[in-house]
Amino acid sequence: MLRNKVPPRCPCVSFSPDIIFFNESFFLLKNFCTSLPDITNLIGLLRLTLLRARKEPSCLSLCSFIMQGNAHLYFAPFFGGRLVISGAITVNTLTVRLFQMNARGLCIGHEPDSLEFSSLGGWVATRASGMKKNIYGNIEDILVRVRMVTPRGTVEKSCQVPRMSTGPDIHHFILGSEGMLGVVTEVSLRIRPLPQCKVYGSVVFPTFDIGVACVREIAKQRCAPASIRLIDNEQFVFGQALKPEGGSYFKSFIDGLKAVYLTKFKGFDPHQIAVATLLFEGDKQQVADQQRRIYEIASQFRGIPAGEENGQRGYMLTFVIAYLRDLGFQHHFLAESFETSVPWDRVTDLCRNVKEALKRKCAELGIKYPPLATCRVTQTYDAGACVYFYFGFNYHGLANPLELYDKVESAARDEVLANGGSLSHHHGVGKLRKKWLRQTISDVGIDMLRGVKQAVDPQNIFGNGNLL
Ligand SMILES: Cc1cc2nc3c(=O)[nH]c(=O)nc-3n(C[C@H](O)[C@H](O)[C@H](O)COP(=O)(O)OP(=O)(O)OC[C@H]3O[C@@H](n4cnc5c(N)ncnc54)[C@H](O)[C@@H]3O)c2cc1C
């Protein structure tokens, strides 16, 4: 219905969604799922859209559940009592509810960079990861209970409990299902007290590899603050270039005196340095203890504290990047991000090799200007890290930028997998990455997914073409 009526965000992209479901569609959807033969006009249209979309697998404008009012929101406190907030949650309403919770001294702590745009159901359907997962956990850790409406009926647990040993967890069929089994309509999340104190910080390292070694040590000692991110030199330069002040990016990062100290006395090369941004949360004492410990470990890796403002700016960059991307489109600059998770011993190789693969492929395809190819380590775990790449190129004068983009991203994804990385850490599989899914989760794994799909949605009503 909206095709050709919604202006696409990227001028070189010609598609837009066929139908957008709003929250009020919940009952319609439920009826649709349970009484398929009685198709009303709208449902008929929807069905035709789905059928057409199924015949055009390359078409991205499927009828996906971009429900602005995505799912009702319930909060299950982890510290006794019960707080229930429910109602039709639009993205904006969700933000308002989160603020209301904050005013009452509570939070969920789940803060993906997409907070401004994404929805509760979307978080569950894609297995989202918030930047403060070190304290609060990823969405699967925060989730207490979820309801999903499927063509076979509703799937949900009977109680709001923290853990069950009742066979495979049905939540894990829903988490990451990417809209292909049903619609998430109700979610209960764990809540926590709002932290008393929130402090940013940053550390500059002589090289990215040394920075990775430090972040790994912090993960090993299990003392990571709410967020710790390590950006490579290209991203550091990029971030500094966005600062309003003029002058050298290096001088604007570190005041003049310190810059001399770093380069002349410490031997840091401005073209090599990497920066870790930090966010500490807790009560005053906890934050002070965390800061002391982190800066102590950093100093063992030649890391030098670079101030709170630089840390805060680093986090801001990740929020403005979506806007910058749109601005870039207007200037023939096509850009996107992709991510992976990787074991610790492969992190630096993967980062280097993927950036090289991006540049190599661009040159091979005749892309004139050097591309933007940069990465950061965004999440740390005992066993490895999440690495997030930005990639973009100037497509002025090139005939088919989307096709080129696809080829370069494909080459980068092959490189990620060859270097021991995962297909995705939190963006999911969708349609663009499903060609790699079989090799990632094995033949039997694919059959298991197919089995669930067949059991829940044998007529492929939720045939948005994701995953399978
Ligand atoms: C600028 C930017 C920053 C981002 N940062 C992060 C980040 O820090 N962490 C992170 O994890 N992700 C991030 N993302 C990716 C994405 O926004 C999230 O994964 C988010 O969870 C998706 O939610 P959404 O509401 O936007 O879903 P959509 O993009 O609308 O949908 C995603 C998929 O989920 C399905 N879906 C959506 N709602 C439902 C539902 N109610 N029931 C069933 N299926 C449903 C859709 O069919 C679709 O397949 C970012 C994206 C952008 C653009």
PDB file of N, CA and C and ligand atoms in Angstrom, residues 64-67 70 112-114 118-119 121-123 125-126 128-129 178-179 182-184 322 426-427 464 466, ligand 1:
ATOM      1  N   SER A  64       6.849  -6.831   6.370  1.00  0.00           N
ATOM      2  CA  SER A  64       7.414  -7.271   7.642  1.00  0.00           C
ATOM      3  C   SER A  64       6.736  -6.503   8.771  1.00  0.00           C
ATOM      4  N   PHE A  65       6.933  -6.967   9.970  1.00  0.00           N
ATOM      5  CA  PHE A  65       6.162  -6.397  11.059  1.00  0.00           C
ATOM      6  C   PHE A  65       6.835  -5.175  11.634  1.00  0.00           C
ATOM      7  N   ILE A  66       6.735  -4.145  10.842  1.00  0.00           N
ATOM      8  CA  ILE A  66       7.305  -2.884  11.280  1.00  0.00           C
ATOM      9  C   ILE A  66       6.221  -2.183  12.090  1.00  0.00           C
ATOM     10  N   MET A  67       5.736  -2.888  13.098  1.00  0.00           N
ATOM     11  CA  MET A  67       4.632  -2.313  13.857  1.00  0.00           C
ATOM     12  C   MET A  67       5.185  -1.224  14.754  1.00  0.00           C
ATOM     13  N   ASN A  70       4.698  -1.722  18.504  1.00  0.00           N
ATOM     14  CA  ASN A  70       5.138  -3.085  18.625  1.00  0.00           C
ATOM     15  C   ASN A  70       5.053  -3.677  20.030  1.00  0.00           C
ATOM     16  N   PRO A 112      20.213  -0.341  23.091  1.00  0.00           N
ATOM     17  CA  PRO A 112      20.863  -0.478  21.785  1.00  0.00           C
ATOM     18  C   PRO A 112      21.015   0.914  21.169  1.00  0.00           C
ATOM     19  N   ASP A 113      21.942   1.088  20.268  1.00  0.00           N
ATOM     20  CA  ASP A 113      22.113   2.402  19.631  1.00  0.00           C
ATOM     21  C   ASP A 113      20.872   2.777  18.833  1.00  0.00           C
ATOM     22  N   SER A 114      20.039   1.798  18.550  1.00  0.00           N
ATOM     23  CA  SER A 114      18.815   2.042  17.781  1.00  0.00           C
ATOM     24  C   SER A 114      17.643   2.398  18.687  1.00  0.00           C
ATOM     25  N   SER A 118      13.935   1.656  17.322  1.00  0.00           N
ATOM     26  CA  SER A 118      13.535   0.247  17.345  1.00  0.00           C
ATOM     27  C   SER A 118      12.401   0.008  18.328  1.00  0.00           C
ATOM     28  N   SER A 119      11.815  -1.178  18.265  1.00  0.00           N
ATOM     29  CA  SER A 119      10.649  -1.484  19.085  1.00  0.00           C
ATOM     30  C   SER A 119      10.944  -2.682  19.977  1.00  0.00           C
ATOM     31  N   GLY A 121       9.162  -5.461  20.387  1.00  0.00           N
ATOM     32  CA  GLY A 121       9.041  -6.741  19.675  1.00  0.00           C
ATOM     33  C   GLY A 121      10.247  -6.992  18.788  1.00  0.00           C
ATOM     34  N   GLY A 122      10.749  -5.905  18.177  1.00  0.00           N
ATOM     35  CA  GLY A 122      11.929  -6.011  17.322  1.00  0.00           C
ATOM     36  C   GLY A 122      13.155  -6.444  18.107  1.00  0.00           C
ATOM     37  N   TRP A 123      13.293  -5.938  19.326  1.00  0.00           N
ATOM     38  CA  TRP A 123      14.446  -6.340  20.150  1.00  0.00           C
ATOM     39  C   TRP A 123      14.441  -7.856  20.346  1.00  0.00           C
ATOM     40  N   ALA A 125      12.689 -10.113  18.545  1.00  0.00           N
ATOM     41  CA  ALA A 125      12.715 -10.860  17.282  1.00  0.00           C
ATOM     42  C   ALA A 125      14.095 -10.887  16.640  1.00  0.00           C
ATOM     43  N   THR A 126      14.982  -9.970  17.062  1.00  0.00           N
ATOM     44  CA  THR A 126      16.321  -9.953  16.447  1.00  0.00           C
ATOM     45  C   THR A 126      17.445 -10.292  17.430  1.00  0.00           C
ATOM     46  N   ALA A 128      18.452  -8.561  20.229  1.00  0.00           N
ATOM     47  CA  ALA A 128      19.229  -7.317  20.303  1.00  0.00           C
ATOM     48  C   ALA A 128      20.213  -7.320  21.466  1.00  0.00           C
ATOM     49  N   SER A 129      21.193  -6.461  21.327  1.00  0.00           N
ATOM     50  CA  SER A 129      22.226  -6.322  22.351  1.00  0.00           C
ATOM     51  C   SER A 129      22.391  -4.843  22.672  1.00  0.00           C
ATOM     52  N   GLU A 178      12.825 -13.425  13.915  1.00  0.00           N
ATOM     53  CA  GLU A 178      12.802 -12.459  12.805  1.00  0.00           C
ATOM     54  C   GLU A 178      11.475 -12.430  12.047  1.00  0.00           C
ATOM     55  N   GLY A 179      10.391 -12.595  12.781  1.00  0.00           N
ATOM     56  CA  GLY A 179       9.067 -12.435  12.191  1.00  0.00           C
ATOM     57  C   GLY A 179       8.599 -13.579  11.323  1.00  0.00           C
ATOM     58  N   GLY A 182       5.670 -15.780  13.793  1.00  0.00           N
ATOM     59  CA  GLY A 182       4.505 -15.118  14.346  1.00  0.00           C
ATOM     60  C   GLY A 182       4.888 -13.732  14.814  1.00  0.00           C
ATOM     61  N   VAL A 183       3.977 -13.114  15.565  1.00  0.00           N
ATOM     62  CA  VAL A 183       4.223 -11.738  16.014  1.00  0.00           C
ATOM     63  C   VAL A 183       4.330 -11.687  17.533  1.00  0.00           C
ATOM     64  N   VAL A 184       5.381 -11.098  18.004  1.00  0.00           N
ATOM     65  CA  VAL A 184       5.566 -10.887  19.439  1.00  0.00           C
ATOM     66  C   VAL A 184       4.612  -9.774  19.857  1.00  0.00           C
ATOM     67  N   ALA A 322      23.518   7.168  12.110  1.00  0.00           N
ATOM     68  CA  ALA A 322      22.412   6.887  11.189  1.00  0.00           C
ATOM     69  C   ALA A 322      22.040   8.153  10.421  1.00  0.00           C
ATOM     70  N   HIS A 426      24.274  -9.342  16.603  1.00  0.00           N
ATOM     71  CA  HIS A 426      22.962  -8.841  17.021  1.00  0.00           C
ATOM     72  C   HIS A 426      22.100  -8.278  15.879  1.00  0.00           C
ATOM     73  N   HIS A 427      22.634  -8.141  14.687  1.00  0.00           N
ATOM     74  CA  HIS A 427      21.801  -7.624  13.590  1.00  0.00           C
ATOM     75  C   HIS A 427      20.872  -8.691  13.020  1.00  0.00           C
ATOM     76  N   ASN A 464       7.986 -13.972   5.425  1.00  0.00           N
ATOM     77  CA  ASN A 464       8.738 -12.775   5.066  1.00  0.00           C
ATOM     78  C   ASN A 464      10.115 -13.110   4.480  1.00  0.00           C
ATOM     79  N   ASN A 466      12.746 -14.346   5.849  1.00  0.00           N
ATOM     80  CA  ASN A 466      13.942 -14.258   6.688  1.00  0.00           C
ATOM     81  C   ASN A 466      14.436 -15.652   7.076  1.00  0.00           C
TER      82      ASN A 466
HETATM   83  C1  LIG B   1      21.335   3.198  13.736  1.00  0.00           C
HETATM   84  C2  LIG B   1      21.096   1.796  14.199  1.00  0.00           C
HETATM   85  C3  LIG B   1      21.723   1.352  15.343  1.00  0.00           C
HETATM   86  C4  LIG B   1      21.521   0.041  15.786  1.00  0.00           C
HETATM   87  N1  LIG B   1      22.106  -0.350  16.955  1.00  0.00           N
HETATM   88  C5  LIG B   1      21.839  -1.557  17.454  1.00  0.00           C
HETATM   89  C6  LIG B   1      22.395  -1.961  18.699  1.00  0.00           C
HETATM   90  O1  LIG B   1      23.128  -1.230  19.359  1.00  0.00           O
HETATM   91  N2  LIG B   1      22.093  -3.203  19.161  1.00  0.00           N
HETATM   92  C7  LIG B   1      21.258  -4.033  18.459  1.00  0.00           C
HETATM   93  O2  LIG B   1      21.002  -5.138  18.922  1.00  0.00           O
HETATM   94  N3  LIG B   1      20.761  -3.680  17.271  1.00  0.00           N
HETATM   95  C8  LIG B   1      21.004  -2.475  16.755  1.00  0.00           C
HETATM   96  N4  LIG B   1      20.463  -2.112  15.555  1.00  0.00           N
HETATM   97  C9  LIG B   1      19.666  -3.091  14.785  1.00  0.00           C
HETATM   98  C10 LIG B   1      18.125  -3.074  15.068  1.00  0.00           C
HETATM   99  O3  LIG B   1      17.604  -1.813  15.200  1.00  0.00           O
HETATM  100  C11 LIG B   1      17.804  -3.826  16.317  1.00  0.00           C
HETATM  101  O4  LIG B   1      18.290  -5.121  16.214  1.00  0.00           O
HETATM  102  C12 LIG B   1      16.340  -3.853  16.736  1.00  0.00           C
HETATM  103  O5  LIG B   1      16.226  -4.798  17.773  1.00  0.00           O
HETATM  104  C13 LIG B   1      15.356  -4.202  15.659  1.00  0.00           C
HETATM  105  O6  LIG B   1      14.104  -3.742  16.133  1.00  0.00           O
HETATM  106  P1  LIG B   1      13.086  -2.981  15.186  1.00  0.00           P
HETATM  107  O7  LIG B   1      11.889  -2.664  15.990  1.00  0.00           O
HETATM  108  O8  LIG B   1      13.803  -1.866  14.505  1.00  0.00           O
HETATM  109  O9  LIG B   1      12.756  -4.130  14.172  1.00  0.00           O
HETATM  110  P2  LIG B   1      12.542  -4.059  12.606  1.00  0.00           P
HETATM  111  O10 LIG B   1      13.809  -3.589  11.969  1.00  0.00           O
HETATM  112  O11 LIG B   1      11.283  -3.380  12.294  1.00  0.00           O
HETATM  113  O12 LIG B   1      12.387  -5.612  12.315  1.00  0.00           O
HETATM  114  C14 LIG B   1      13.465  -6.483  12.424  1.00  0.00           C
HETATM  115  C15 LIG B   1      12.954  -7.905  12.250  1.00  0.00           C
HETATM  116  O13 LIG B   1      12.194  -8.291  13.385  1.00  0.00           O
HETATM  117  C16 LIG B   1      10.877  -8.654  12.981  1.00  0.00           C
HETATM  118  N5  LIG B   1       9.967  -8.099  13.988  1.00  0.00           N
HETATM  119  C17 LIG B   1       9.871  -6.820  14.392  1.00  0.00           C
HETATM  120  N6  LIG B   1       8.919  -6.713  15.327  1.00  0.00           N
HETATM  121  C18 LIG B   1       8.412  -7.946  15.521  1.00  0.00           C
HETATM  122  C19 LIG B   1       7.397  -8.497  16.357  1.00  0.00           C
HETATM  123  N7  LIG B   1       6.696  -7.747  17.201  1.00  0.00           N
HETATM  124  N8  LIG B   1       7.137  -9.811  16.283  1.00  0.00           N
HETATM  125  C20 LIG B   1       7.807 -10.602  15.430  1.00  0.00           C
HETATM  126  N9  LIG B   1       8.779 -10.152  14.615  1.00  0.00           N
HETATM  127  C21 LIG B   1       9.073  -8.847  14.654  1.00  0.00           C
HETATM  128  C22 LIG B   1      10.656  -8.036  11.616  1.00  0.00           C
HETATM  129  O14 LIG B   1       9.766  -8.838  10.859  1.00  0.00           O
HETATM  130  C23 LIG B   1      12.042  -8.073  11.044  1.00  0.00           C
HETATM  131  O15 LIG B   1      12.315  -9.313  10.477  1.00  0.00           O
HETATM  132  C24 LIG B   1      20.682  -0.831  15.053  1.00  0.00           C
HETATM  133  C25 LIG B   1      20.066  -0.370  13.891  1.00  0.00           C
HETATM  134  C26 LIG B   1      20.263   0.912  13.467  1.00  0.00           C
HETATM  135  C27 LIG B   1      19.575   1.378  12.222  1.00  0.00           C
END
